[in-house]
Coordinates of C-alpha atoms in Angstrom, one line a residue:
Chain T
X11 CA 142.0 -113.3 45.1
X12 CA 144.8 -112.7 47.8
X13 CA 146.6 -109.6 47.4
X14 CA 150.0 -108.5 47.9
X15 CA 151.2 -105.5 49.8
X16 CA 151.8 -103.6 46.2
X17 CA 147.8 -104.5 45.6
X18 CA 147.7 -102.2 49.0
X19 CA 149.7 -99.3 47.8
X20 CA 147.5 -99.1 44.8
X21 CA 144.6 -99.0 46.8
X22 CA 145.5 -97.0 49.8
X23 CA 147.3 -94.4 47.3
X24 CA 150.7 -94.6 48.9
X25 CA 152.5 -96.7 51.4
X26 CA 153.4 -95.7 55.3
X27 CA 154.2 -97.3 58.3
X28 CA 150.4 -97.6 59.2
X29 CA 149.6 -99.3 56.0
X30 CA 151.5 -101.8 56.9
X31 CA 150.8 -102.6 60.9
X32 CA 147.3 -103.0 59.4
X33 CA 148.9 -105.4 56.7
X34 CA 150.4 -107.3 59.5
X35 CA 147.3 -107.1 61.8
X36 CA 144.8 -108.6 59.4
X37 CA 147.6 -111.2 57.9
X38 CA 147.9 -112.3 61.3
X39 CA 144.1 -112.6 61.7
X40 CA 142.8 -113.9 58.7
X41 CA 145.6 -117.1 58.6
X42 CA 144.3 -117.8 63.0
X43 CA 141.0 -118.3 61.6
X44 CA 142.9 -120.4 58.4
X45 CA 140.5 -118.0 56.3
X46 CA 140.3 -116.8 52.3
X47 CA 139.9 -113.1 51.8
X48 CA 135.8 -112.8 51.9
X49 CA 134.3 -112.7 48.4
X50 CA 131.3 -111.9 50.2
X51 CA 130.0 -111.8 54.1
X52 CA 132.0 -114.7 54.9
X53 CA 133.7 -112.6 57.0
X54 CA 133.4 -109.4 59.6
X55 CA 135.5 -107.5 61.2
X56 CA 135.6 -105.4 64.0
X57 CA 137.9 -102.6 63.5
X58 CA 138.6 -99.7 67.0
X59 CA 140.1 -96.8 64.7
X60 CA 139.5 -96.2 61.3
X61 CA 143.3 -95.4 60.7
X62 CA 145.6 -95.9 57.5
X63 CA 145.7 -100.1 58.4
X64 CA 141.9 -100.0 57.9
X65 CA 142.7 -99.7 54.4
X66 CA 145.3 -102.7 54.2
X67 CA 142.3 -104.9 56.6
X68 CA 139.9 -104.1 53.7
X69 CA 142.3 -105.6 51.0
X70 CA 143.5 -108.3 53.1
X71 CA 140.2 -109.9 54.2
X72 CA 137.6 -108.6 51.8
X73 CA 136.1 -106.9 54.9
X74 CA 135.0 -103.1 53.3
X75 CA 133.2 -100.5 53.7
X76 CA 130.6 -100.6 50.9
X77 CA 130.2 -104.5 51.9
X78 CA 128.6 -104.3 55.7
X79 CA 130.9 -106.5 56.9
X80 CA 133.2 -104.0 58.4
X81 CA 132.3 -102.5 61.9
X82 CA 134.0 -99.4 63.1
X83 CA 134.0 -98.5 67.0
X84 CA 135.4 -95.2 67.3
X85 CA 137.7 -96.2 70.3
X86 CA 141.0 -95.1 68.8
X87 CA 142.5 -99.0 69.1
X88 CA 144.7 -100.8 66.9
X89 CA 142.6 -103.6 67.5
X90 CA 141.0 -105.7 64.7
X91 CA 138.5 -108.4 65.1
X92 CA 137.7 -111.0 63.0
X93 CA 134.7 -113.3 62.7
X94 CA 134.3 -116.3 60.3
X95 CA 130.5 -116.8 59.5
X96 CA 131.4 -120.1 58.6
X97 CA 133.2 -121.9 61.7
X98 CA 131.7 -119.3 64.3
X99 CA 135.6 -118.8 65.3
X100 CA 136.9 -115.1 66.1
X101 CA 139.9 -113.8 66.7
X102 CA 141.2 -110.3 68.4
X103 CA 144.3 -109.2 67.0
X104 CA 146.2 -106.1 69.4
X105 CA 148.8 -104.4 67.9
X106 CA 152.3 -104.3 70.7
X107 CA 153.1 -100.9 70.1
X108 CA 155.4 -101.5 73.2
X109 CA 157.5 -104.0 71.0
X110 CA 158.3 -101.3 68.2
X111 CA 162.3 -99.7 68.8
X112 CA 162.4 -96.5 69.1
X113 CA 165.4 -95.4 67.0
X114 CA 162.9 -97.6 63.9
X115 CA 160.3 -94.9 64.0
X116 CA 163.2 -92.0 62.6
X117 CA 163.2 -93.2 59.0
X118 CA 160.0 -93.6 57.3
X119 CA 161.6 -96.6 54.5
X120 CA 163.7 -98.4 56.9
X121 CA 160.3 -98.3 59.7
X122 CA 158.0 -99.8 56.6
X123 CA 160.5 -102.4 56.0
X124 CA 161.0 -103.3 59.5
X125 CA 156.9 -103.5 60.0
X126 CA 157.2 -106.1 57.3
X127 CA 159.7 -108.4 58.1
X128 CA 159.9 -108.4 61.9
X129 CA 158.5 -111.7 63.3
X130 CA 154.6 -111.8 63.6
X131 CA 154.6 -112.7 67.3
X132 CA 157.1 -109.6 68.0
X133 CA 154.2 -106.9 66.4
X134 CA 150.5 -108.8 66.9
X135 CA 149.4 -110.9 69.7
X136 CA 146.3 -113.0 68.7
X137 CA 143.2 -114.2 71.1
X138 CA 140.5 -116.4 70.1
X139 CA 137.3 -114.3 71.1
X140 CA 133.6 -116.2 71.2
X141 CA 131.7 -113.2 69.9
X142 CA 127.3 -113.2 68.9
X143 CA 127.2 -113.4 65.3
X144 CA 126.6 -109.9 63.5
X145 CA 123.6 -109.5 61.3
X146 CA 124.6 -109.4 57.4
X147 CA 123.7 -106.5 55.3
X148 CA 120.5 -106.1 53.8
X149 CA 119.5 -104.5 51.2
X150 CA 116.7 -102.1 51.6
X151 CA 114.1 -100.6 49.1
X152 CA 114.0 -97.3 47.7
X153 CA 110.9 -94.5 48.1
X154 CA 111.4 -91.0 46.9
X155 CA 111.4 -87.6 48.9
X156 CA 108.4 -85.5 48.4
X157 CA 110.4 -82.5 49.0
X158 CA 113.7 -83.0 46.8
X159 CA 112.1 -85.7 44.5
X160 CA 115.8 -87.6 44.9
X161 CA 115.4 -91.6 46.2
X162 CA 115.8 -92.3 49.9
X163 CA 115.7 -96.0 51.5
X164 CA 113.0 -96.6 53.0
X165 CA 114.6 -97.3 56.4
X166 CA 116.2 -93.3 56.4
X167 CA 112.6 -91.8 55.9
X168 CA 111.6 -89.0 57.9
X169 CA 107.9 -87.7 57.7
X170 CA 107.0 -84.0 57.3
X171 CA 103.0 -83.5 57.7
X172 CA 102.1 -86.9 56.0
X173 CA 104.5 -86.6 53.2
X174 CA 108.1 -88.7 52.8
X175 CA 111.2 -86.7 53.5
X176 CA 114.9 -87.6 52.9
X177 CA 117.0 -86.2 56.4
X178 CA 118.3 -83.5 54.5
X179 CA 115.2 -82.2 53.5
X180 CA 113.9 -82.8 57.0
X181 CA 116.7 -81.2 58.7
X182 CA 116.4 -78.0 56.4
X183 CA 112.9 -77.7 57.6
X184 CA 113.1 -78.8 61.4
X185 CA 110.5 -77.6 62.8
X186 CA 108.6 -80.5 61.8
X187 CA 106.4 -78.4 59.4
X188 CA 106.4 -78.3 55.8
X189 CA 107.1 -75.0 54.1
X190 CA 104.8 -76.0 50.7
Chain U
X15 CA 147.0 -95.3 39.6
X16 CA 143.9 -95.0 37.8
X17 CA 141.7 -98.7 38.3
X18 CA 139.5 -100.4 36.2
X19 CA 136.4 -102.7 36.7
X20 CA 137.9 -105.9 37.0
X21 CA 140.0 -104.1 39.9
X22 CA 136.9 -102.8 41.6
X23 CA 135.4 -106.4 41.3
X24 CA 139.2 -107.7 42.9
X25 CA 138.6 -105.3 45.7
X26 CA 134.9 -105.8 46.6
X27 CA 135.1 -109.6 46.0
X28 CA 132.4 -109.5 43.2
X29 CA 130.5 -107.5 40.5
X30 CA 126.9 -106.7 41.6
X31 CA 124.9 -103.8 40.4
X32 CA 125.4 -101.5 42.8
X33 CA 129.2 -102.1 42.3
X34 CA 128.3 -100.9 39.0
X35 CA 126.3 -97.7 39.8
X36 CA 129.2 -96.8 42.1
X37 CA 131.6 -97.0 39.5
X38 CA 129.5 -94.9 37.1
X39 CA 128.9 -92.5 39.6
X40 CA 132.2 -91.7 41.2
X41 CA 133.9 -91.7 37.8
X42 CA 131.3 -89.1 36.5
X43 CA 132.4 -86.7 39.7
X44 CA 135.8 -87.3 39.1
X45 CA 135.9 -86.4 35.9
X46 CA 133.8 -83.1 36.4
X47 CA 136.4 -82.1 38.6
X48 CA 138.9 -83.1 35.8
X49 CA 140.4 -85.4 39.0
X50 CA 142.6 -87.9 39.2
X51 CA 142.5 -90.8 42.3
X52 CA 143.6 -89.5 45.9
X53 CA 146.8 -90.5 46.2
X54 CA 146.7 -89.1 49.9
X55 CA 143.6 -86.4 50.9
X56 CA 143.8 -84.2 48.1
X57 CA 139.9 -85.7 46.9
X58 CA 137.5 -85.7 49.7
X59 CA 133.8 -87.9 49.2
X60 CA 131.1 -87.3 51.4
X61 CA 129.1 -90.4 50.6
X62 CA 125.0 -90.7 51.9
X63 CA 125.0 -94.5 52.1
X64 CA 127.1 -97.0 53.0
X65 CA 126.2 -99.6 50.0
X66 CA 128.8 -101.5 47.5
X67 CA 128.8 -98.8 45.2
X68 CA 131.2 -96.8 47.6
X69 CA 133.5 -99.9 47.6
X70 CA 133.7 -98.4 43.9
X71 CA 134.0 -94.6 44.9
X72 CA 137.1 -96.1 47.0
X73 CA 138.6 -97.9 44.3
X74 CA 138.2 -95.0 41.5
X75 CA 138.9 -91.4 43.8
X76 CA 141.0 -93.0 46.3
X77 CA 139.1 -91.7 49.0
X78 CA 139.4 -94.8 51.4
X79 CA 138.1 -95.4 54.7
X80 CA 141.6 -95.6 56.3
X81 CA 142.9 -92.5 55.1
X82 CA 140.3 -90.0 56.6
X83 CA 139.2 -88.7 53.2
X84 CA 135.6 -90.4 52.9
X85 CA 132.9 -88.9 55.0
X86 CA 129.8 -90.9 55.4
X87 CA 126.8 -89.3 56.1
X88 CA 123.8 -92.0 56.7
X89 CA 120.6 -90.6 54.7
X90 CA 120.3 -93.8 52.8
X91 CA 120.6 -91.7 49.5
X92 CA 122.4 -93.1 46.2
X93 CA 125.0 -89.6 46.3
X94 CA 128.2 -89.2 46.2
X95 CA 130.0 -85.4 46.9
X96 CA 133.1 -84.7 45.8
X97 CA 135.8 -82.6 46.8
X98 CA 139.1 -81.0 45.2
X99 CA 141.6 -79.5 47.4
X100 CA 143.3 -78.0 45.0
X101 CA 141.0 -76.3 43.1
X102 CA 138.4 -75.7 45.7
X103 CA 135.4 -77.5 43.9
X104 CA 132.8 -79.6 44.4
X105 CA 131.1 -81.7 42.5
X106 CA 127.5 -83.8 43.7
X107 CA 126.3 -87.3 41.7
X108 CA 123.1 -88.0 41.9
X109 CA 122.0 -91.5 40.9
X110 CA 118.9 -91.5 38.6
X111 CA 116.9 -94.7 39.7
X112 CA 113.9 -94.1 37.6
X113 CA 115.7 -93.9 34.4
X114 CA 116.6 -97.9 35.2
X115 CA 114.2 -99.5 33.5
X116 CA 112.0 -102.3 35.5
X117 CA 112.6 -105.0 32.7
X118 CA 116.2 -104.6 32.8
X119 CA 116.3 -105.5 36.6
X120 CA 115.5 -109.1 35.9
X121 CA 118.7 -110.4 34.9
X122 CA 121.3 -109.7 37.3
X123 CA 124.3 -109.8 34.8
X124 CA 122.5 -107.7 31.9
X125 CA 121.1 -105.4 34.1
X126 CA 125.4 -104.5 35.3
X127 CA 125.9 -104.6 31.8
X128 CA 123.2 -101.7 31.3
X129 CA 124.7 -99.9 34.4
X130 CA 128.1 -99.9 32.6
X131 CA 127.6 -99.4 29.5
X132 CA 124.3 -96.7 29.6
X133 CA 125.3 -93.0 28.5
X134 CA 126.5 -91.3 31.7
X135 CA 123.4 -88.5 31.6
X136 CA 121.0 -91.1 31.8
X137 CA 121.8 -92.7 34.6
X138 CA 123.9 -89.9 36.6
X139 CA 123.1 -86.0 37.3
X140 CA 126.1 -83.7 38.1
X141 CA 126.0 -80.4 39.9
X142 CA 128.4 -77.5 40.6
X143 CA 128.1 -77.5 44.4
X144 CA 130.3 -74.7 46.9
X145 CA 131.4 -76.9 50.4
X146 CA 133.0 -75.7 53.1
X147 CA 136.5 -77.8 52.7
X148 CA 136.6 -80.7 55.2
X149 CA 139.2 -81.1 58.2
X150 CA 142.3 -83.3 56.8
X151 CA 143.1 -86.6 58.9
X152 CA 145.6 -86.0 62.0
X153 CA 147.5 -88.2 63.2
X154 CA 147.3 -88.7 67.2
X155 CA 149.5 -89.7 70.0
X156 CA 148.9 -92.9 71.4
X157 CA 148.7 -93.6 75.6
X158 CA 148.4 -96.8 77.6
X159 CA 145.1 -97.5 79.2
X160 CA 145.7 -98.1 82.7
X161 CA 143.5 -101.4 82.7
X162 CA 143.8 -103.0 80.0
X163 CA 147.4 -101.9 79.5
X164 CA 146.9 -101.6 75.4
X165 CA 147.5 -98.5 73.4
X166 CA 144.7 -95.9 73.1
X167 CA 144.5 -92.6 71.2
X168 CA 145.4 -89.4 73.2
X169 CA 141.9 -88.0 71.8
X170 CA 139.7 -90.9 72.7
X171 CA 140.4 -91.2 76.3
X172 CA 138.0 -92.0 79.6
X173 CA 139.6 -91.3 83.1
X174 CA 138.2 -93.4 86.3
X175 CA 139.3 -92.2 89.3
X176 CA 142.8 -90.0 87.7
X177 CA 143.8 -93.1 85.4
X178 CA 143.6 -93.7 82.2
X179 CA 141.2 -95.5 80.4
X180 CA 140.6 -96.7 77.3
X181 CA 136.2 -96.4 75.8
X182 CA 135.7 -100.5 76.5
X183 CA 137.6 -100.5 79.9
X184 CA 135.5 -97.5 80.6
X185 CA 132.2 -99.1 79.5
X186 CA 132.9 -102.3 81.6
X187 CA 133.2 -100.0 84.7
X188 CA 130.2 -97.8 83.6
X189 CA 129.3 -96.7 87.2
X190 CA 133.0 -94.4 86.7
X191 CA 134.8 -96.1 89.8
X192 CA 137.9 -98.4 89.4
X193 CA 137.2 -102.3 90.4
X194 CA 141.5 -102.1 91.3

């Protein structure tokens, strides 16, 4: 189940220097909390941006997108966090962009490699973090909109005189009142 | 580049039925717009729930979380809209959950082999649809909060009293004055 950084490049499209400081981050992170890449909620992260590394953090740890167990806070970080369901351990993992040379950023291959091989405590510092549990996914039933006749869960329902509306729908008509 | 089902179930961690619908789904849009997968933003998906199935949307169109090309919109609805760059068209999957029959919902692993195996029209609707073409991901400047001292995009920024501050530094100091 682990995959490589090549199993990244396939799934993020292409490889770049953000790629792999994500890579590196969520490496970092998932071995602190001596984890397995989540099969299923086992794990959650926390991620602050939702920048190219986001993509590596999904493949790393099994945290993704379509799984609930990834968090986004729009804060514009590189900070991931990672929660083990399991031992109730968490850890915060900061990227130093302080500790990246200068002169590295001017060629695009030679900055990739250098993300990859330079030692972990020189790129990612790591904190253990006590945070509250988050709540796993759930999954919710479906109704259907009166207006569109398309299916809408039945937590995203919006009501339009009585009748079931999907937000579009409801949004298109918002002033509250049904047009037929 | 293209993926398959076994790697959808490598990425997502397992095969579920909605991991399933996802993959019938964005693979029906994608080839309506006679696509291949996103190796950068050249596909854009604007997807109305945040279920597994768009771990599968991720996997086939290569629109991924961490590269700015997947746009979720949260109605709770089983749609996927695509975007081409290129050739400027769109392309909206509807899921058709009444066509599933009841019965076939019983047994977990023959009801994914229905999802994957049922002819496409049955189970998906397609339509032509004009978008306005989304924004394409920037890439932003990075500062130093003047608290915490870690990095913090240029475009997600507080300021307390002239410094700078990054959103959880901020929050921690919500009545806007510095503690230092």
């Amino acid at each position: 189940m682990e995959q490589t950084y090549d199993d990244l490049i396939a799934f993020h499209g292409h490889s770049c220097p953000g790629l792999a400081m994500g890579y590196r981050m969520a490496r970092a992170g998932l071995d602190f909390l001596s984890g397995t890449r989540a099969a299923d909620e086992e794990l959650v992260a926390i991620v602050e941006n939702n920048a190219c590394g986001v993509d590596a953090l999904q493949c790393i740890t099994g945290c993704t997108f379509g799984k609930g167990n990834l968090i986004f806070k729009d804060y514009g970080k590189h900070v991931y966090t990672l929660y083990h369901r399991k031992t109730g351990r968490g850890v915060r993992a900061v990227l130093h962009h302080g500790n990246i040379p200068d002169e590295i950023r001017n060629g695009r291959a030679r900055f990739i490699n250098w993300l990859l091989t330079v030692p972990e405590e020189q790129l990612v510092s790591l904190q253990e973090v006590v945070i509250e549990e988050p709540e796993t996914a759930r999954i919710m039933k479906s109704v259907e909109c009166s207006f569109c006749g398309e299916g809408v869960m039945e937590t995203r329902v919006r009501e339009i005189n009585g009748r079931v509306a999907c937000i579009p729908c409801w949004e298109k008509r918002s002033d509250g009142w049904a047009e037929s």
